Structures are given as C-alpha cells and as structure tokens.
Amino acid sequence: MTESLLTADGVTKVFGGVVANDNVTVAVPAGAIVGLIGPNGSGKTTLFNSIVGHHPIDAGSIRFAGREISRLRVAEIARLGMVRTFQQTRIYGKMTCVQNMQISVPHAREGLRTMFSRFPAEVTEKAEGLLEFVGLYAKRHLLAGDLSFGQQKLLEFAMALMNEPRLLLLDEPTAGINPTLINGLMDRLKRANAELGVTLFVIEHNMRVIMNLAQHVYCLAHGQLLAEGPPDEIRGDQRVIDAYLGAH
Ligand SMILES: Nc1ncnc2c1ncn2[C@@H]1O[C@H](COP(=O)(O)OP(=O)(O)O)[C@@H](O)[C@H]1O
Ligand SMILES: [Mg+2]
C-alpha cells in the first residue's frame, strides 16, 4: 500500500490539564479532499496546529510526503509544500488584493526590505491569474479591507495558492459566508483540487459543504476520533449525530 501524503498517527496534544487531541489518527491521500468535523472545542484546530508545526505534540507521529515532520517548525514544513488558512482571515486590510497576494510568497517576502520594493513581474502575473481563478480579478486593485467578508475568504484562499501547495489545510473556509458565495467557494476548492492538483484537508461546520466536497470524513469529539468514513455514512452515524446534539 502506498503511503498517504499526510498521516497523523496517534497524535496527542495536552494544554495544561486539557487533552485537546487524544491519540488521533488520520490520513490524507495525495489528490484527495478529506473533511474534519466535530463540535466546537473537539480539537480540530489543535490537530491542524500540530500538523503544520505550530506547536510540538506530546505523543504520536506526523508524516508528510514520506518524512517525519512532527519536530519541524512551521517554516520548514511550509517549504515542503504544506500551507494552511486560519479560522479568522489574515489579510492586510490596508493593502490591495494584488499586494496581499505578492507578499504571501515567502521567498518574495524574505527578499523584501520595505513594502514598496518591486516584485518580479512573474509574481504579479501569478497573483493576477489566481485572483482571476477565485473571481476577484475585477477587484484586484481594491484595498482588501474594503472587500466583503466572503470575498476576503476568497482572497485568503488565493493567497494560499500562491505558494503552490501540495497540501492545503483549510480551517472553516465557509464560516460566515452567505450561501451564494459558499457555492462559488466550493466550486473553487474542487477546481483547485482537480485542476491545480492541490490535496485538501478541510475543517468544516457546514454539513452540506463537507458532504459535497469530501470523499472521506473524520469526526472528532472531546479530542478523540469518534468516527470516520465516506460522507454518506458519517451523516447517518448515530455517534456523530449524538456528539453534535450533545454539544448544543
Ligand atoms: N493554545 C491553547 N492553550 C490552551 N488550550 C487550548 C489551546 N488551543 C486549544 N485549546 C483547548 O483545546 C480544546 C480544543 O480546541 P480547538 O482545537 O480550538 O477546537 P475546535 O477547533 O474543534 O473548535 C479546547 O478545550 C480549547 O480550549
Ligand atoms: Mg477551530
């Protein structure tokens, strides 16, 4: 059997007395779209933080593209081709969309002395191409802070694609977005997967979205893996239903 692009095996993460992830095992095959669901506080974001190297884990192993990464730092892991987005958007409101895109390429940023340094033409071209891809080309010279919240999410997604990730981890990409824009975003996520070859691992609260997007879904509850399987099975799984009902 070939190894998945990403494997977290028996990952445990404790904050003080809180076991945020308890022996969690997940696998994301290359080329797939995999979902991660679970009630608030079930440990989804913590798992992403562990995977991207934001904090050390207390037990377990995390492998990406054939190598152990659980002791690497965020920047080292990013260089291997793993990029994440955040639950709260992280854009620079006082910069234009194109400028936000330009500074999201790490090597461009490292070479920068000031915000006003010139970027290579190909960086700008790529930025505009990806803004077109997410439907923001007409707004490319607007300040990011003037975009609607949903458009800011699209911008953040485009910024993540600037790095040509092999694996993109998205933390609640549709949270706070209106239903029309959600459909557009879902379509873009699928196209990034199918056309740009980006493997996706997606935390999502919207069941309709996850059922539509993912081929395989993991469900966490109280830091533990509660269930996993194809979306149709997970939707009808009594343990999953109870976990969500119990959380309200
Ligand atoms: N940096 C941290 N310090 C202390 N506790 C944390 C930290 N991050 C998360 N937690 C705790 O870990 C648990 C899981 O949180 P989180 O992973 O954010 O859940 P989710 O993303 O599923 O809503 C919660 O009890 C939360 O309070
Ligand atoms: Mg979270």
CSV table of C-alpha atoms and ligand atoms in Angstrom, one decimal:
chain,number,residue,atom,x,y,z
A,1,MET,CA,0.0,0.0,0.0
A,2,THR,CA,1.4,3.4,-0.8
A,3,GLU,CA,1.7,5.9,2.0
A,4,SER,CA,-0.7,8.8,2.2
A,5,LEU,CA,0.5,12.3,1.5
A,6,LEU,CA,-0.2,13.2,5.1
A,7,THR,CA,-0.5,10.8,8.1
A,8,ALA,CA,-1.1,11.7,11.7
A,9,ASP,CA,-0.7,8.6,13.8
A,10,GLY,CA,-1.7,8.5,17.4
A,11,VAL,CA,-1.3,12.3,17.9
A,12,THR,CA,-1.8,13.6,21.4
A,13,LYS,CA,-1.7,17.2,22.5
A,14,VAL,CA,-2.3,18.4,26.0
A,15,PHE,CA,-2.7,22.0,27.2
A,16,GLY,CA,-2.3,22.2,30.9
A,17,GLY,CA,-5.0,19.7,32.1
A,18,VAL,CA,-6.9,19.7,28.8
A,19,VAL,CA,-6.3,16.8,26.4
A,20,ALA,CA,-7.1,18.7,23.2
A,21,ASN,CA,-6.1,15.7,20.9
A,22,ASP,CA,-6.1,12.2,22.3
A,23,ASN,CA,-4.4,9.5,20.2
A,24,VAL,CA,-5.8,10.8,16.9
A,25,THR,CA,-5.0,9.0,13.7
A,26,VAL,CA,-5.9,10.5,10.3
A,27,ALA,CA,-4.6,10.0,6.8
A,28,VAL,CA,-5.0,12.3,3.7
A,29,PRO,CA,-4.2,10.5,0.4
A,30,ALA,CA,-2.5,12.5,-2.3
A,31,GLY,CA,-5.1,14.1,-4.6
A,32,ALA,CA,-8.0,13.7,-2.2
A,33,ILE,CA,-10.3,16.1,-0.4
A,34,VAL,CA,-10.7,14.9,3.2
A,35,GLY,CA,-13.0,16.5,5.8
A,36,LEU,CA,-12.6,17.1,9.5
A,37,ILE,CA,-15.8,17.7,11.5
A,38,GLY,CA,-16.7,17.8,15.2
A,39,PRO,CA,-18.5,20.1,17.7
A,40,ASN,CA,-16.8,23.3,18.9
A,41,GLY,CA,-13.9,22.5,21.2
A,42,SER,CA,-13.5,19.0,19.9
A,43,GLY,CA,-9.8,19.6,18.9
A,44,LYS,CA,-10.0,20.3,15.1
A,45,THR,CA,-7.9,23.4,15.1
A,46,THR,CA,-5.5,21.9,17.5
A,47,LEU,CA,-4.9,19.0,15.2
A,48,PHE,CA,-4.2,21.4,12.3
A,49,ASN,CA,-1.8,23.4,14.5
A,50,SER,CA,0.1,20.2,15.3
A,51,ILE,CA,0.3,19.2,11.7
A,52,VAL,CA,1.7,22.5,10.5
A,53,GLY,CA,4.3,22.6,13.3
A,54,HIS,CA,2.7,25.5,15.2
A,55,HIS,CA,3.3,23.6,18.5
A,56,PRO,CA,5.1,20.4,19.5
A,57,ILE,CA,3.0,17.3,20.0
A,58,ASP,CA,3.1,15.2,23.2
A,59,ALA,CA,2.8,11.8,21.5
A,60,GLY,CA,2.4,10.3,18.1
A,61,SER,CA,3.9,10.8,14.7
A,62,ILE,CA,3.1,13.1,11.8
A,63,ARG,CA,4.4,12.2,8.3
A,64,PHE,CA,4.2,14.3,5.2
A,65,ALA,CA,5.4,13.3,1.8
A,66,GLY,CA,7.3,10.4,3.2
A,67,ARG,CA,9.1,12.1,6.1
A,68,GLU,CA,8.5,12.6,9.8
A,69,ILE,CA,7.7,16.3,10.3
A,70,SER,CA,6.5,16.4,13.9
A,71,ARG,CA,9.7,18.0,15.1
A,72,LEU,CA,10.0,20.5,12.3
A,73,ARG,CA,8.9,24.2,12.5
A,74,VAL,CA,6.2,25.9,10.6
A,75,ALA,CA,8.5,27.5,8.0
A,76,GLU,CA,10.3,24.2,7.3
A,77,ILE,CA,7.0,22.4,6.9
A,78,ALA,CA,5.7,25.2,4.6
A,79,ARG,CA,8.8,24.7,2.4
A,80,LEU,CA,7.8,21.1,2.0
A,81,GLY,CA,4.6,22.2,0.4
A,82,MET,CA,2.1,22.4,3.2
A,83,VAL,CA,0.0,25.6,3.7
A,84,ARG,CA,-2.9,26.4,6.0
A,85,THR,CA,-5.5,29.0,6.3
A,86,PHE,CA,-7.0,30.3,9.6
A,87,GLN,CA,-10.4,30.3,11.1
A,88,GLN,CA,-10.1,34.1,11.3
A,89,THR,CA,-8.9,35.6,8.0
A,90,ARG,CA,-5.4,37.0,8.0
A,91,ILE,CA,-5.2,39.6,5.3
A,92,TYR,CA,-3.8,43.1,5.3
A,93,GLY,CA,-6.8,45.4,5.0
A,94,LYS,CA,-4.8,48.5,4.0
A,95,MET,CA,-3.1,46.7,1.1
A,96,THR,CA,-4.7,45.9,-2.2
A,97,CYS,CA,-5.6,42.4,-3.2
A,98,VAL,CA,-2.6,42.1,-5.5
A,99,GLN,CA,-0.2,43.4,-2.8
A,100,ASN,CA,-1.6,40.8,-0.4
A,101,MET,CA,-1.0,38.1,-3.0
A,102,GLN,CA,2.5,39.3,-3.6
A,103,ILE,CA,3.6,39.2,0.0
A,104,SER,CA,2.1,35.8,0.5
A,105,VAL,CA,5.0,34.2,-1.3
A,106,PRO,CA,7.6,33.6,1.4
A,107,HIS,CA,10.8,34.0,-0.7
A,108,ALA,CA,9.4,37.3,-2.1
A,109,ARG,CA,8.8,38.4,1.5
A,110,GLU,CA,12.2,37.3,2.7
A,111,GLY,CA,13.8,39.4,0.0
A,112,LEU,CA,11.7,42.4,0.9
A,113,ARG,CA,13.3,45.4,2.5
A,114,THR,CA,10.2,47.6,2.5
A,115,MET,CA,6.6,47.2,1.5
A,116,PHE,CA,7.4,49.3,-1.6
A,117,SER,CA,10.1,47.1,-3.1
A,118,ARG,CA,9.3,45.9,-6.5
A,119,PHE,CA,8.1,42.4,-7.1
A,120,PRO,CA,9.2,40.3,-10.1
A,121,ALA,CA,6.7,40.6,-12.9
A,122,GLU,CA,6.0,36.9,-12.8
A,123,VAL,CA,4.9,37.2,-9.2
A,124,THR,CA,2.4,39.9,-10.2
A,125,GLU,CA,1.2,37.8,-13.2
A,126,LYS,CA,0.7,34.8,-11.0
A,127,ALA,CA,-1.1,36.9,-8.4
A,128,GLU,CA,-3.5,38.3,-11.0
A,129,GLY,CA,-4.0,34.8,-12.5
A,130,LEU,CA,-5.1,33.4,-9.2
A,131,LEU,CA,-7.3,36.4,-8.4
A,132,GLU,CA,-9.0,35.6,-11.7
A,133,PHE,CA,-9.3,32.0,-10.6
A,134,VAL,CA,-11.2,32.9,-7.4
A,135,GLY,CA,-13.3,35.6,-9.2
A,136,LEU,CA,-11.6,38.6,-7.7
A,137,TYR,CA,-9.8,39.9,-10.8
A,138,ALA,CA,-12.0,43.0,-11.2
A,139,LYS,CA,-11.3,43.9,-7.6
A,140,ARG,CA,-7.5,43.3,-7.7
A,141,HIS,CA,-6.6,47.0,-7.0
A,142,LEU,CA,-9.1,47.5,-4.2
A,143,LEU,CA,-8.0,47.5,-0.6
A,144,ALA,CA,-8.5,44.1,0.9
A,145,GLY,CA,-10.2,45.7,3.8
A,146,ASP,CA,-13.0,47.0,1.5
A,147,LEU,CA,-13.9,43.5,0.3
A,148,SER,CA,-16.9,41.7,1.8
A,149,PHE,CA,-16.1,39.1,4.4
A,150,GLY,CA,-16.8,36.3,1.8
A,151,GLN,CA,-14.5,38.0,-0.7
A,152,GLN,CA,-11.8,38.2,1.9
A,153,LYS,CA,-12.1,34.5,2.4
A,154,LEU,CA,-11.7,34.0,-1.4
A,155,LEU,CA,-8.6,36.3,-1.3
A,156,GLU,CA,-7.1,34.3,1.6
A,157,PHE,CA,-7.7,31.1,-0.4
A,158,ALA,CA,-5.9,32.7,-3.5
A,159,MET,CA,-3.0,33.8,-1.2
A,160,ALA,CA,-2.6,30.2,-0.1
A,161,LEU,CA,-2.5,29.0,-3.7
A,162,MET,CA,0.4,31.5,-4.4
A,163,ASN,CA,2.7,29.0,-2.7
A,164,GLU,CA,1.6,26.2,-5.0
A,165,PRO,CA,1.0,23.9,-2.0
A,166,ARG,CA,0.8,20.1,-2.4
A,167,LEU,CA,-1.5,20.1,0.7
A,168,LEU,CA,-3.7,22.9,1.8
A,169,LEU,CA,-5.4,22.8,5.2
A,170,LEU,CA,-8.5,25.0,5.4
A,171,ASP,CA,-10.0,25.9,8.8
A,172,GLU,CA,-13.7,26.5,8.3
A,173,PRO,CA,-13.4,28.2,4.9
A,174,THR,CA,-17.1,28.9,4.6
A,175,ALA,CA,-17.8,30.2,8.1
A,176,GLY,CA,-19.7,33.5,7.9
A,177,ILE,CA,-20.1,33.4,4.2
A,178,ASN,CA,-23.5,33.7,2.5
A,179,PRO,CA,-25.0,30.7,0.7
A,180,THR,CA,-24.4,32.0,-2.8
A,181,LEU,CA,-20.7,32.7,-2.2
A,182,ILE,CA,-20.4,29.3,-0.4
A,183,ASN,CA,-21.3,27.6,-3.7
A,184,GLY,CA,-18.7,29.7,-5.5
A,185,LEU,CA,-16.1,28.8,-2.9
A,186,MET,CA,-16.9,25.1,-3.0
A,187,ASP,CA,-16.6,25.2,-6.8
A,188,ARG,CA,-13.1,26.9,-6.5
A,189,LEU,CA,-12.0,24.4,-3.9
A,190,LYS,CA,-12.9,21.5,-6.2
A,191,ARG,CA,-11.2,23.1,-9.1
A,192,ALA,CA,-8.0,23.7,-7.1
A,193,ASN,CA,-8.1,20.1,-6.3
A,194,ALA,CA,-8.9,18.8,-9.8
A,195,GLU,CA,-7.1,21.3,-12.0
A,196,LEU,CA,-4.2,22.5,-9.8
A,197,GLY,CA,-3.6,19.2,-8.1
A,198,VAL,CA,-3.9,20.5,-4.6
A,199,THR,CA,-4.8,17.9,-1.9
A,200,LEU,CA,-7.2,19.4,0.6
A,201,PHE,CA,-7.8,18.7,4.3
A,202,VAL,CA,-10.9,20.8,5.3
A,203,ILE,CA,-12.4,21.6,8.7
A,204,GLU,CA,-16.0,22.5,8.1
A,205,HIS,CA,-19.1,23.1,10.1
A,206,ASN,CA,-21.4,23.2,7.2
A,207,MET,CA,-22.5,19.6,6.6
A,208,ARG,CA,-23.9,20.4,3.2
A,209,VAL,CA,-20.4,21.6,2.2
A,210,ILE,CA,-18.5,18.7,3.6
A,211,MET,CA,-20.9,16.2,2.1
A,212,ASN,CA,-20.5,17.8,-1.3
A,213,LEU,CA,-16.7,18.2,-1.1
A,214,ALA,CA,-15.1,15.4,0.7
A,215,GLN,CA,-14.5,11.8,-0.2
A,216,HIS,CA,-13.7,10.8,3.3
A,217,VAL,CA,-14.6,12.4,6.6
A,218,TYR,CA,-13.1,12.3,10.1
A,219,CYS,CA,-15.2,13.3,13.1
A,220,LEU,CA,-13.6,14.4,16.4
A,221,ALA,CA,-15.4,14.6,19.8
A,222,HIS,CA,-13.7,15.6,23.1
A,223,GLY,CA,-10.3,15.4,21.4
A,224,GLN,CA,-10.8,11.8,20.2
A,225,LEU,CA,-11.6,10.3,16.8
A,226,LEU,CA,-15.3,9.4,17.1
A,227,ALA,CA,-15.9,8.1,13.5
A,228,GLU,CA,-14.5,8.1,10.0
A,229,GLY,CA,-15.9,7.1,6.7
A,230,PRO,CA,-17.5,8.3,3.5
A,231,PRO,CA,-19.7,11.4,4.0
A,232,ASP,CA,-23.0,9.5,3.5
A,233,GLU,CA,-22.1,7.1,6.3
A,234,ILE,CA,-20.9,9.8,8.6
A,235,ARG,CA,-24.0,11.8,8.1
A,236,GLY,CA,-26.1,8.9,9.3
A,237,ASP,CA,-23.8,7.8,12.1
A,238,GLN,CA,-25.7,7.9,15.4
A,239,ARG,CA,-22.5,8.7,17.4
A,240,VAL,CA,-21.8,11.7,15.2
A,241,ILE,CA,-25.4,12.9,15.5
A,242,ASP,CA,-25.3,12.5,19.3
A,243,ALA,CA,-22.0,14.3,19.5
A,244,TYR,CA,-23.4,17.3,17.7
A,245,LEU,CA,-26.7,17.3,19.6
A,246,GLY,CA,-24.8,16.9,22.9
A,247,ALA,CA,-22.8,20.0,22.1
A,248,HIS,CA,-25.8,22.3,22.0
B,1,LIG,N1,-3.3,27.3,22.9
B,1,LIG,C1,-4.1,26.7,23.7
B,1,LIG,N2,-4.0,26.8,25.1
B,1,LIG,C2,-4.8,26.1,25.9
B,1,LIG,N3,-5.9,25.4,25.5
B,1,LIG,C3,-6.1,25.3,24.2
B,1,LIG,C4,-5.3,26.0,23.2
B,1,LIG,N4,-5.7,25.7,22.0
B,1,LIG,C5,-6.8,25.0,22.1
B,1,LIG,N5,-7.1,24.7,23.5
B,1,LIG,C6,-8.2,23.9,24.0
B,1,LIG,O1,-8.2,22.7,23.3
B,1,LIG,C7,-9.5,22.3,23.1
B,1,LIG,C8,-9.8,22.1,21.6
B,1,LIG,O2,-9.8,23.4,21.0
B,1,LIG,P1,-9.8,23.5,19.4
B,1,LIG,O3,-8.8,22.7,18.8
B,1,LIG,O4,-9.7,25.0,19.1
B,1,LIG,O5,-11.3,23.0,19.0
B,1,LIG,P2,-12.1,23.2,17.6
B,1,LIG,O6,-11.2,23.8,16.6
B,1,LIG,O7,-12.6,21.8,17.3
B,1,LIG,O8,-13.3,24.1,18.0
B,1,LIG,C9,-10.4,23.3,23.7
B,1,LIG,O9,-10.8,22.9,25.0
B,1,LIG,C10,-9.5,24.6,23.8
B,1,LIG,O10,-9.9,25.4,24.8
B,2,MG,MG,-11.4,25.5,15.5
